[in-house]
Amino acid sequence: MLEVISLTARGNDRMQYDFDAVIDRTNTNSSKWDKNLELFGRDDVLDMWVADMDFPSPQPVIDAMRERLEHPFFGYTFPSDSLYEAVIERMERYYGWEVPREWIVFTPGVVNSLYASLKALANPGDQVVIQSPVYFPFFGAVQNNGCQVVNNQLRFDGEQYTMDLDQLADCFVTSSRFPARSHRIRALVLCSPHNPVGRVWTPDELSQLGELCLENNCVLISDEIHCDLLVGDVKHTVTSTVSPEVQQNTITLMSPSKTFNLAGMGASFAIIPNPEWRAAFSQARVGQAGVNVMGLVAMEAALRHGDDYLKQLNAYLRNNIDYFARRLEAIPGLKMLRPEGTYLVWVDMRALGMDDEQLRDFMLERARIATDFGFVFGPGGEGFQRFNLACPRSIVVEAVDRLEGAVGELTS
Ligand SMILES: Cc1ncc(COP(=O)(O)O)c(C=O)c1O
């Protein structure tokens, strides 16, 4: 269906990326493109679902892996000093955050780190707060660790999402009344920037949340995997940087996988200032694999040499979002929420008057676009769809054309 037009990465110093290039990803065991029949029941859908970009990774990452392949040994390995330095340097340069080396723990994925954090710090029966609509594996991580989900649903005024901190304070009051420690709130999992609603939380929002967690002896697990993907006029604040006290009470989860399209490399890291929590985290991971040889190489190259790529990527994503927004304004019944961060666009389709099943059928059978269905993100997601706009513009154009046609058929 899609064919290679061009893939250019010119020059060695300032690399110029061609994000318009359409590269066929089918038959590469791509979870995004090669599972259409199995997941969606048809093979002609345009894949705009899972958070995986239709752009090649940065050239320096590919070069570093190629160079590593020249040494034909792939035995047991460990993170190098220079990888630790790359993380430390990046945290300082991008987020003004000073991270001592011993706080860093490398892991094969952010969801893996989330499971380890909960296993390490929460007991079965404990309550854990998440804020829906939210990245749906958060529900599973809480429940699979034997904990109970307390949903502090985001507030939505029709234009903007905010955290409902009054409601959260009430949740803490209610939970503190349980006589058994094991039924009280032990942790809160924050999504920052927030997938799927695209909010980049302000320093003030993060301070208030951090204080509330501190006051209530609640561990703050901050999933910041989308921190580099800034598509509004905003800055990302690392939750841990709001105060030294909040820092001690926070586990930060990050990875180059979204920013540089490296999800298949299984390379990420947790930053855990509290030494006891760090030990418990490592204990919770005993017996599990670490990051593989190529993942370590790719992660370091991305952190060290991905600046050009990231700058151009964010500019490209912003233009995709602008285009999508402009076109959607002309389609009755659809309302796009402009994200501040992430390349994921949250579209309110409630005005079409369909239930979740009808909306799913509409997207797959009529529009022939595979999105992430809003209801999977939990309460508050019903009637919405999440579109992944990290793709060449021509795919965005095709998607809007399909959407426009499908809505047109409904009304004609
Ligand atoms: C908020 C969030 N956390 C974690 C992940 C997955 O991370 P990993 O593949 O490193 O487990 C995603 C992927 O979309 C995500 O959006």
PDB file of C-alpha atoms in Angstrom, residues 160-395:
ATOM      1  CA  GLN A 160      -9.195  21.589  28.815  1.00  0.00           C
ATOM      2  CA  TYR A 161      -8.344  18.792  31.249  1.00  0.00           C
ATOM      3  CA  THR A 162      -7.103  19.419  34.779  1.00  0.00           C
ATOM      4  CA  MET A 163      -6.287  17.228  37.745  1.00  0.00           C
ATOM      5  CA  ASP A 164      -9.067  17.268  40.311  1.00  0.00           C
ATOM      6  CA  LEU A 165      -6.979  17.943  43.400  1.00  0.00           C
ATOM      7  CA  ASP A 166     -10.005  18.604  45.647  1.00  0.00           C
ATOM      8  CA  GLN A 167     -11.401  15.216  44.752  1.00  0.00           C
ATOM      9  CA  LEU A 168      -7.962  13.689  45.357  1.00  0.00           C
ATOM     10  CA  ALA A 169      -7.820  15.286  48.831  1.00  0.00           C
ATOM     11  CA  ASP A 170     -11.218  13.702  49.528  1.00  0.00           C
ATOM     12  CA  CYS A 171      -9.887  10.296  48.393  1.00  0.00           C
ATOM     13  CA  PHE A 172      -7.057  10.607  50.931  1.00  0.00           C
ATOM     14  CA  VAL A 173      -9.503  11.546  53.706  1.00  0.00           C
ATOM     15  CA  THR A 174     -11.733   8.562  52.911  1.00  0.00           C
ATOM     16  CA  SER A 175      -8.813   6.160  52.714  1.00  0.00           C
ATOM     17  CA  SER A 176      -7.289   7.402  55.974  1.00  0.00           C
ATOM     18  CA  ARG A 177     -10.457   6.269  57.768  1.00  0.00           C
ATOM     19  CA  PHE A 178      -9.789   2.607  56.944  1.00  0.00           C
ATOM     20  CA  PRO A 179      -8.493   0.944  60.078  1.00  0.00           C
ATOM     21  CA  ALA A 180      -6.260  -1.445  58.145  1.00  0.00           C
ATOM     22  CA  ARG A 181      -3.116   0.133  56.699  1.00  0.00           C
ATOM     23  CA  SER A 182      -3.403  -2.229  53.753  1.00  0.00           C
ATOM     24  CA  HIS A 183      -6.553  -0.557  52.492  1.00  0.00           C
ATOM     25  CA  ARG A 184      -5.154   2.942  52.378  1.00  0.00           C
ATOM     26  CA  ILE A 185      -3.754   4.834  49.417  1.00  0.00           C
ATOM     27  CA  ARG A 186      -0.087   3.964  49.017  1.00  0.00           C
ATOM     28  CA  ALA A 187       0.822   5.359  45.622  1.00  0.00           C
ATOM     29  CA  LEU A 188      -0.298   7.602  42.778  1.00  0.00           C
ATOM     30  CA  VAL A 189       0.713   6.940  39.195  1.00  0.00           C
ATOM     31  CA  LEU A 190       1.030  10.199  37.276  1.00  0.00           C
ATOM     32  CA  CYS A 191       1.169  10.427  33.504  1.00  0.00           C
ATOM     33  CA  SER A 192       3.234  13.515  32.630  1.00  0.00           C
ATOM     34  CA  PRO A 193       2.738  14.617  29.874  1.00  0.00           C
ATOM     35  CA  HIS A 194      -0.645  12.970  30.036  1.00  0.00           C
ATOM     36  CA  ASN A 195      -1.518  10.295  27.480  1.00  0.00           C
ATOM     37  CA  PRO A 196      -4.176  10.491  25.978  1.00  0.00           C
ATOM     38  CA  VAL A 197      -5.337  14.052  26.750  1.00  0.00           C
ATOM     39  CA  GLY A 198      -2.033  15.746  25.853  1.00  0.00           C
ATOM     40  CA  ARG A 199      -1.666  17.964  28.927  1.00  0.00           C
ATOM     41  CA  VAL A 200       1.811  19.077  29.980  1.00  0.00           C
ATOM     42  CA  TRP A 201       1.288  19.739  33.666  1.00  0.00           C
ATOM     43  CA  THR A 202       2.453  23.131  34.952  1.00  0.00           C
ATOM     44  CA  PRO A 203       4.986  23.509  37.800  1.00  0.00           C
ATOM     45  CA  ASP A 204       2.126  24.764  39.965  1.00  0.00           C
ATOM     46  CA  GLU A 205      -0.081  21.744  39.278  1.00  0.00           C
ATOM     47  CA  LEU A 206       2.842  19.411  39.942  1.00  0.00           C
ATOM     48  CA  SER A 207       3.767  21.207  43.186  1.00  0.00           C
ATOM     49  CA  GLN A 208       0.235  20.949  44.503  1.00  0.00           C
ATOM     50  CA  LEU A 209       0.025  17.275  43.567  1.00  0.00           C
ATOM     51  CA  GLY A 210       3.474  16.567  45.031  1.00  0.00           C
ATOM     52  CA  GLU A 211       2.572  18.271  48.337  1.00  0.00           C
ATOM     53  CA  LEU A 212      -0.692  16.384  48.606  1.00  0.00           C
ATOM     54  CA  CYS A 213       1.109  13.068  48.068  1.00  0.00           C
ATOM     55  CA  LEU A 214       3.770  13.986  50.635  1.00  0.00           C
ATOM     56  CA  GLU A 215       1.211  14.958  53.265  1.00  0.00           C
ATOM     57  CA  ASN A 216      -0.530  11.641  52.796  1.00  0.00           C
ATOM     58  CA  ASN A 217       2.465   9.318  52.723  1.00  0.00           C
ATOM     59  CA  CYS A 218       1.672   8.442  49.115  1.00  0.00           C
ATOM     60  CA  VAL A 219       4.495   7.459  46.749  1.00  0.00           C
ATOM     61  CA  LEU A 220       4.425   9.461  43.515  1.00  0.00           C
ATOM     62  CA  ILE A 221       5.299   7.376  40.475  1.00  0.00           C
ATOM     63  CA  SER A 222       5.781   9.800  37.604  1.00  0.00           C
ATOM     64  CA  ASP A 223       5.699   8.283  34.117  1.00  0.00           C
ATOM     65  CA  GLU A 224       7.440  10.910  31.977  1.00  0.00           C
ATOM     66  CA  ILE A 225       7.983   8.846  28.851  1.00  0.00           C
ATOM     67  CA  HIS A 226       6.483  11.609  26.640  1.00  0.00           C
ATOM     68  CA  CYS A 227       8.545  14.415  28.251  1.00  0.00           C
ATOM     69  CA  ASP A 228      10.443  15.435  25.095  1.00  0.00           C
ATOM     70  CA  LEU A 229       7.450  15.559  22.803  1.00  0.00           C
ATOM     71  CA  LEU A 230       6.346  19.149  23.233  1.00  0.00           C
ATOM     72  CA  VAL A 231       3.982  20.440  20.576  1.00  0.00           C
ATOM     73  CA  GLY A 232       2.542  23.482  22.334  1.00  0.00           C
ATOM     74  CA  ASP A 233       4.280  26.582  23.721  1.00  0.00           C
ATOM     75  CA  VAL A 234       5.134  24.784  26.932  1.00  0.00           C
ATOM     76  CA  LYS A 235       8.050  23.405  28.892  1.00  0.00           C
ATOM     77  CA  HIS A 236       8.095  20.054  30.584  1.00  0.00           C
ATOM     78  CA  THR A 237       8.736  20.139  34.317  1.00  0.00           C
ATOM     79  CA  VAL A 238      10.159  16.986  35.836  1.00  0.00           C
ATOM     80  CA  THR A 239       7.899  16.269  38.831  1.00  0.00           C
ATOM     81  CA  SER A 240      10.904  15.600  41.051  1.00  0.00           C
ATOM     82  CA  THR A 241      12.271  19.096  40.488  1.00  0.00           C
ATOM     83  CA  VAL A 242       9.393  20.900  42.214  1.00  0.00           C
ATOM     84  CA  SER A 243      11.025  20.519  45.655  1.00  0.00           C
ATOM     85  CA  PRO A 244      13.664  18.399  47.429  1.00  0.00           C
ATOM     86  CA  GLU A 245      10.928  16.793  49.548  1.00  0.00           C
ATOM     87  CA  VAL A 246       8.836  15.832  46.524  1.00  0.00           C
ATOM     88  CA  GLN A 247      11.991  14.502  44.862  1.00  0.00           C
ATOM     89  CA  GLN A 248      12.566  12.092  47.762  1.00  0.00           C
ATOM     90  CA  ASN A 249       8.969  10.925  47.453  1.00  0.00           C
ATOM     91  CA  THR A 250       9.024  10.364  43.679  1.00  0.00           C
ATOM     92  CA  ILE A 251      10.078   7.637  41.272  1.00  0.00           C
ATOM     93  CA  THR A 252      10.598   8.995  37.751  1.00  0.00           C
ATOM     94  CA  LEU A 253      10.193   6.701  34.752  1.00  0.00           C
ATOM     95  CA  MET A 254      11.677   7.709  31.406  1.00  0.00           C
ATOM     96  CA  SER A 255      12.832   6.199  28.148  1.00  0.00           C
ATOM     97  CA  PRO A 256      14.087   7.333  24.748  1.00  0.00           C
ATOM     98  CA  SER A 257      11.546   4.985  23.160  1.00  0.00           C
ATOM     99  CA  LYS A 258       8.764   7.452  22.302  1.00  0.00           C
ATOM    100  CA  THR A 259      11.004  10.373  21.356  1.00  0.00           C
ATOM    101  CA  PHE A 260      13.282   8.391  19.060  1.00  0.00           C
ATOM    102  CA  ASN A 261      10.943   5.565  18.029  1.00  0.00           C
ATOM    103  CA  LEU A 262      12.858   2.826  19.808  1.00  0.00           C
ATOM    104  CA  ALA A 263      10.065   0.929  21.568  1.00  0.00           C
ATOM    105  CA  GLY A 264      11.259  -2.379  20.120  1.00  0.00           C
ATOM    106  CA  MET A 265      14.682  -1.914  21.747  1.00  0.00           C
ATOM    107  CA  GLY A 266      13.294  -2.319  25.292  1.00  0.00           C
ATOM    108  CA  ALA A 267      15.496   0.396  26.795  1.00  0.00           C
ATOM    109  CA  SER A 268      14.433   2.707  29.616  1.00  0.00           C
ATOM    110  CA  PHE A 269      15.437   3.951  33.048  1.00  0.00           C
ATOM    111  CA  ALA A 270      13.995   4.758  36.448  1.00  0.00           C
ATOM    112  CA  ILE A 271      15.366   7.533  38.656  1.00  0.00           C
ATOM    113  CA  ILE A 272      14.874   6.729  42.346  1.00  0.00           C
ATOM    114  CA  PRO A 273      16.434   9.128  44.882  1.00  0.00           C
ATOM    115  CA  ASN A 274      15.272   7.210  47.989  1.00  0.00           C
ATOM    116  CA  PRO A 275      17.946   4.521  48.617  1.00  0.00           C
ATOM    117  CA  GLU A 276      15.571   2.101  50.368  1.00  0.00           C
ATOM    118  CA  TRP A 277      13.053   2.325  47.565  1.00  0.00           C
ATOM    119  CA  ARG A 278      15.837   1.812  45.054  1.00  0.00           C
ATOM    120  CA  ALA A 279      16.925  -1.359  46.800  1.00  0.00           C
ATOM    121  CA  ALA A 280      13.322  -2.599  46.967  1.00  0.00           C
ATOM    122  CA  PHE A 281      12.879  -1.764  43.272  1.00  0.00           C
ATOM    123  CA  SER A 282      15.956  -3.777  42.320  1.00  0.00           C
ATOM    124  CA  GLN A 283      14.784  -6.626  44.527  1.00  0.00           C
ATOM    125  CA  ALA A 284      11.397  -6.567  42.775  1.00  0.00           C
ATOM    126  CA  ARG A 285      13.210  -7.019  39.460  1.00  0.00           C
ATOM    127  CA  VAL A 286      15.367  -9.961  40.508  1.00  0.00           C
ATOM    128  CA  GLY A 287      15.320 -12.665  37.859  1.00  0.00           C
ATOM    129  CA  GLN A 288      14.135 -10.319  35.126  1.00  0.00           C
ATOM    130  CA  ALA A 289      16.163  -9.409  32.059  1.00  0.00           C
ATOM    131  CA  GLY A 290      17.992  -6.100  31.813  1.00  0.00           C
ATOM    132  CA  VAL A 291      18.427  -4.008  28.704  1.00  0.00           C
ATOM    133  CA  ASN A 292      20.039  -5.963  25.848  1.00  0.00           C
ATOM    134  CA  VAL A 293      23.330  -5.026  24.153  1.00  0.00           C
ATOM    135  CA  MET A 294      21.764  -3.153  21.265  1.00  0.00           C
ATOM    136  CA  GLY A 295      19.212  -1.407  23.476  1.00  0.00           C
ATOM    137  CA  LEU A 296      22.010   0.063  25.590  1.00  0.00           C
ATOM    138  CA  VAL A 297      23.866   1.287  22.495  1.00  0.00           C
ATOM    139  CA  ALA A 298      20.727   2.754  20.941  1.00  0.00           C
ATOM    140  CA  MET A 299      19.712   4.485  24.179  1.00  0.00           C
ATOM    141  CA  GLU A 300      23.062   6.186  24.621  1.00  0.00           C
ATOM    142  CA  ALA A 301      23.288   7.351  21.013  1.00  0.00           C
ATOM    143  CA  ALA A 302      19.739   8.722  21.156  1.00  0.00           C
ATOM    144  CA  LEU A 303      20.331  10.616  24.398  1.00  0.00           C
ATOM    145  CA  ARG A 304      23.649  12.015  23.203  1.00  0.00           C
ATOM    146  CA  HIS A 305      23.025  12.690  19.536  1.00  0.00           C
ATOM    147  CA  GLY A 306      19.261  13.067  19.137  1.00  0.00           C
ATOM    148  CA  ASP A 307      18.946  16.849  19.502  1.00  0.00           C
ATOM    149  CA  ASP A 308      18.618  17.678  15.786  1.00  0.00           C
ATOM    150  CA  TYR A 309      16.086  14.950  15.335  1.00  0.00           C
ATOM    151  CA  LEU A 310      13.981  16.006  18.297  1.00  0.00           C
ATOM    152  CA  LYS A 311      13.876  19.640  17.275  1.00  0.00           C
ATOM    153  CA  GLN A 312      12.785  18.818  13.747  1.00  0.00           C
ATOM    154  CA  LEU A 313      10.394  16.135  14.950  1.00  0.00           C
ATOM    155  CA  ASN A 314       8.519  18.463  17.299  1.00  0.00           C
ATOM    156  CA  ALA A 315       8.223  21.084  14.539  1.00  0.00           C
ATOM    157  CA  TYR A 316       6.899  18.464  12.114  1.00  0.00           C
ATOM    158  CA  LEU A 317       4.428  17.057  14.640  1.00  0.00           C
ATOM    159  CA  ARG A 318       3.153  20.525  15.363  1.00  0.00           C
ATOM    160  CA  ASN A 319       2.452  21.098  11.688  1.00  0.00           C
ATOM    161  CA  ASN A 320       0.642  17.750  11.472  1.00  0.00           C
ATOM    162  CA  ILE A 321      -1.472  18.743  14.451  1.00  0.00           C
ATOM    163  CA  ASP A 322      -2.219  22.175  12.946  1.00  0.00           C
ATOM    164  CA  TYR A 323      -3.289  20.562   9.694  1.00  0.00           C
ATOM    165  CA  PHE A 324      -5.458  17.982  11.448  1.00  0.00           C
ATOM    166  CA  ALA A 325      -7.056  20.692  13.607  1.00  0.00           C
ATOM    167  CA  ARG A 326      -7.853  22.879  10.598  1.00  0.00           C
ATOM    168  CA  ARG A 327      -9.466  20.070   8.678  1.00  0.00           C
ATOM    169  CA  LEU A 328     -11.403  18.739  11.671  1.00  0.00           C
ATOM    170  CA  GLU A 329     -12.967  22.130  12.290  1.00  0.00           C
ATOM    171  CA  ALA A 330     -14.889  21.623   9.064  1.00  0.00           C
ATOM    172  CA  ILE A 331     -16.225  18.177  10.008  1.00  0.00           C
ATOM    173  CA  PRO A 332     -19.467  18.314  11.976  1.00  0.00           C
ATOM    174  CA  GLY A 333     -19.625  16.271  15.181  1.00  0.00           C
ATOM    175  CA  LEU A 334     -15.858  16.092  15.760  1.00  0.00           C
ATOM    176  CA  LYS A 335     -13.883  18.223  18.162  1.00  0.00           C
ATOM    177  CA  MET A 336     -10.143  17.935  18.526  1.00  0.00           C
ATOM    178  CA  LEU A 337      -8.351  18.802  21.741  1.00  0.00           C
ATOM    179  CA  ARG A 338      -5.063  20.453  20.932  1.00  0.00           C
ATOM    180  CA  PRO A 339      -2.298  18.598  22.780  1.00  0.00           C
ATOM    181  CA  GLU A 340       0.511  20.458  24.559  1.00  0.00           C
ATOM    182  CA  GLY A 341       2.627  17.325  24.595  1.00  0.00           C
ATOM    183  CA  THR A 342       2.761  13.872  22.937  1.00  0.00           C
ATOM    184  CA  TYR A 343       1.942  13.185  19.291  1.00  0.00           C
ATOM    185  CA  LEU A 344      -1.417  11.747  20.308  1.00  0.00           C
ATOM    186  CA  VAL A 345      -4.544  13.673  19.512  1.00  0.00           C
ATOM    187  CA  TRP A 346      -7.702  13.206  21.538  1.00  0.00           C
ATOM    188  CA  VAL A 347     -10.857  13.738  19.519  1.00  0.00           C
ATOM    189  CA  ASP A 348     -14.257  14.210  21.094  1.00  0.00           C
ATOM    190  CA  MET A 349     -16.807  12.393  18.907  1.00  0.00           C
ATOM    191  CA  ARG A 350     -19.656  12.372  21.400  1.00  0.00           C
ATOM    192  CA  ALA A 351     -21.691  14.691  19.223  1.00  0.00           C
ATOM    193  CA  LEU A 352     -22.050  11.867  16.681  1.00  0.00           C
ATOM    194  CA  GLY A 353     -24.386  10.288  19.234  1.00  0.00           C
ATOM    195  CA  MET A 354     -22.911   6.771  19.023  1.00  0.00           C
ATOM    196  CA  ASP A 355     -22.222   4.311  21.821  1.00  0.00           C
ATOM    197  CA  ASP A 356     -18.748   2.763  22.095  1.00  0.00           C
ATOM    198  CA  GLU A 357     -19.601  -0.228  19.909  1.00  0.00           C
ATOM    199  CA  GLN A 358     -21.126   1.945  17.184  1.00  0.00           C
ATOM    200  CA  LEU A 359     -18.179   4.322  17.279  1.00  0.00           C
ATOM    201  CA  ARG A 360     -15.737   1.422  16.986  1.00  0.00           C
ATOM    202  CA  ASP A 361     -17.629   0.109  13.950  1.00  0.00           C
ATOM    203  CA  PHE A 362     -17.786   3.585  12.483  1.00  0.00           C
ATOM    204  CA  MET A 363     -14.012   4.040  12.744  1.00  0.00           C
ATOM    205  CA  LEU A 364     -13.144   0.612  11.355  1.00  0.00           C
ATOM    206  CA  GLU A 365     -15.919  -0.112   8.861  1.00  0.00           C
ATOM    207  CA  ARG A 366     -16.715   3.357   7.566  1.00  0.00           C
ATOM    208  CA  ALA A 367     -13.654   5.553   8.136  1.00  0.00           C
ATOM    209  CA  ARG A 368     -11.246   2.591   7.894  1.00  0.00           C
ATOM    210  CA  ILE A 369      -8.871   4.084  10.446  1.00  0.00           C
ATOM    211  CA  ALA A 370      -7.462   2.098  13.356  1.00  0.00           C
ATOM    212  CA  THR A 371      -7.320   4.434  16.353  1.00  0.00           C
ATOM    213  CA  ASP A 372      -7.257   3.717  20.059  1.00  0.00           C
ATOM    214  CA  PHE A 373     -10.844   3.647  21.234  1.00  0.00           C
ATOM    215  CA  GLY A 374     -11.493   6.165  23.986  1.00  0.00           C
ATOM    216  CA  PHE A 375     -13.277   3.798  26.365  1.00  0.00           C
ATOM    217  CA  VAL A 376     -10.126   1.688  26.855  1.00  0.00           C
ATOM    218  CA  PHE A 377      -8.552   4.632  28.701  1.00  0.00           C
ATOM    219  CA  GLY A 378     -11.138   4.260  31.461  1.00  0.00           C
ATOM    220  CA  PRO A 379     -13.962   6.476  32.743  1.00  0.00           C
ATOM    221  CA  GLY A 380     -14.145   9.738  30.823  1.00  0.00           C
ATOM    222  CA  GLY A 381     -12.815   8.177  27.618  1.00  0.00           C
ATOM    223  CA  GLU A 382     -16.197   7.112  26.252  1.00  0.00           C
ATOM    224  CA  GLY A 383     -17.069   8.773  22.955  1.00  0.00           C
ATOM    225  CA  PHE A 384     -13.461   9.846  22.241  1.00  0.00           C
ATOM    226  CA  GLN A 385     -10.837   8.455  19.872  1.00  0.00           C
ATOM    227  CA  ARG A 386      -7.042   8.776  20.146  1.00  0.00           C
ATOM    228  CA  PHE A 387      -5.249   9.430  16.866  1.00  0.00           C
ATOM    229  CA  ASN A 388      -1.488   9.015  16.540  1.00  0.00           C
ATOM    230  CA  LEU A 389      -0.202  11.824  14.313  1.00  0.00           C
ATOM    231  CA  ALA A 390       3.457  10.735  14.302  1.00  0.00           C
ATOM    232  CA  CYS A 391       3.325   9.871  10.640  1.00  0.00           C
ATOM    233  CA  PRO A 392       4.105  11.494   7.290  1.00  0.00           C
ATOM    234  CA  ARG A 393       1.710  14.291   6.378  1.00  0.00           C
ATOM    235  CA  SER A 394       0.291  12.314   3.458  1.00  0.00           C
ATOM    236  CA  ILE A 395      -1.077   9.759   5.944  1.00  0.00           C
TER     237      ILE A 395
END
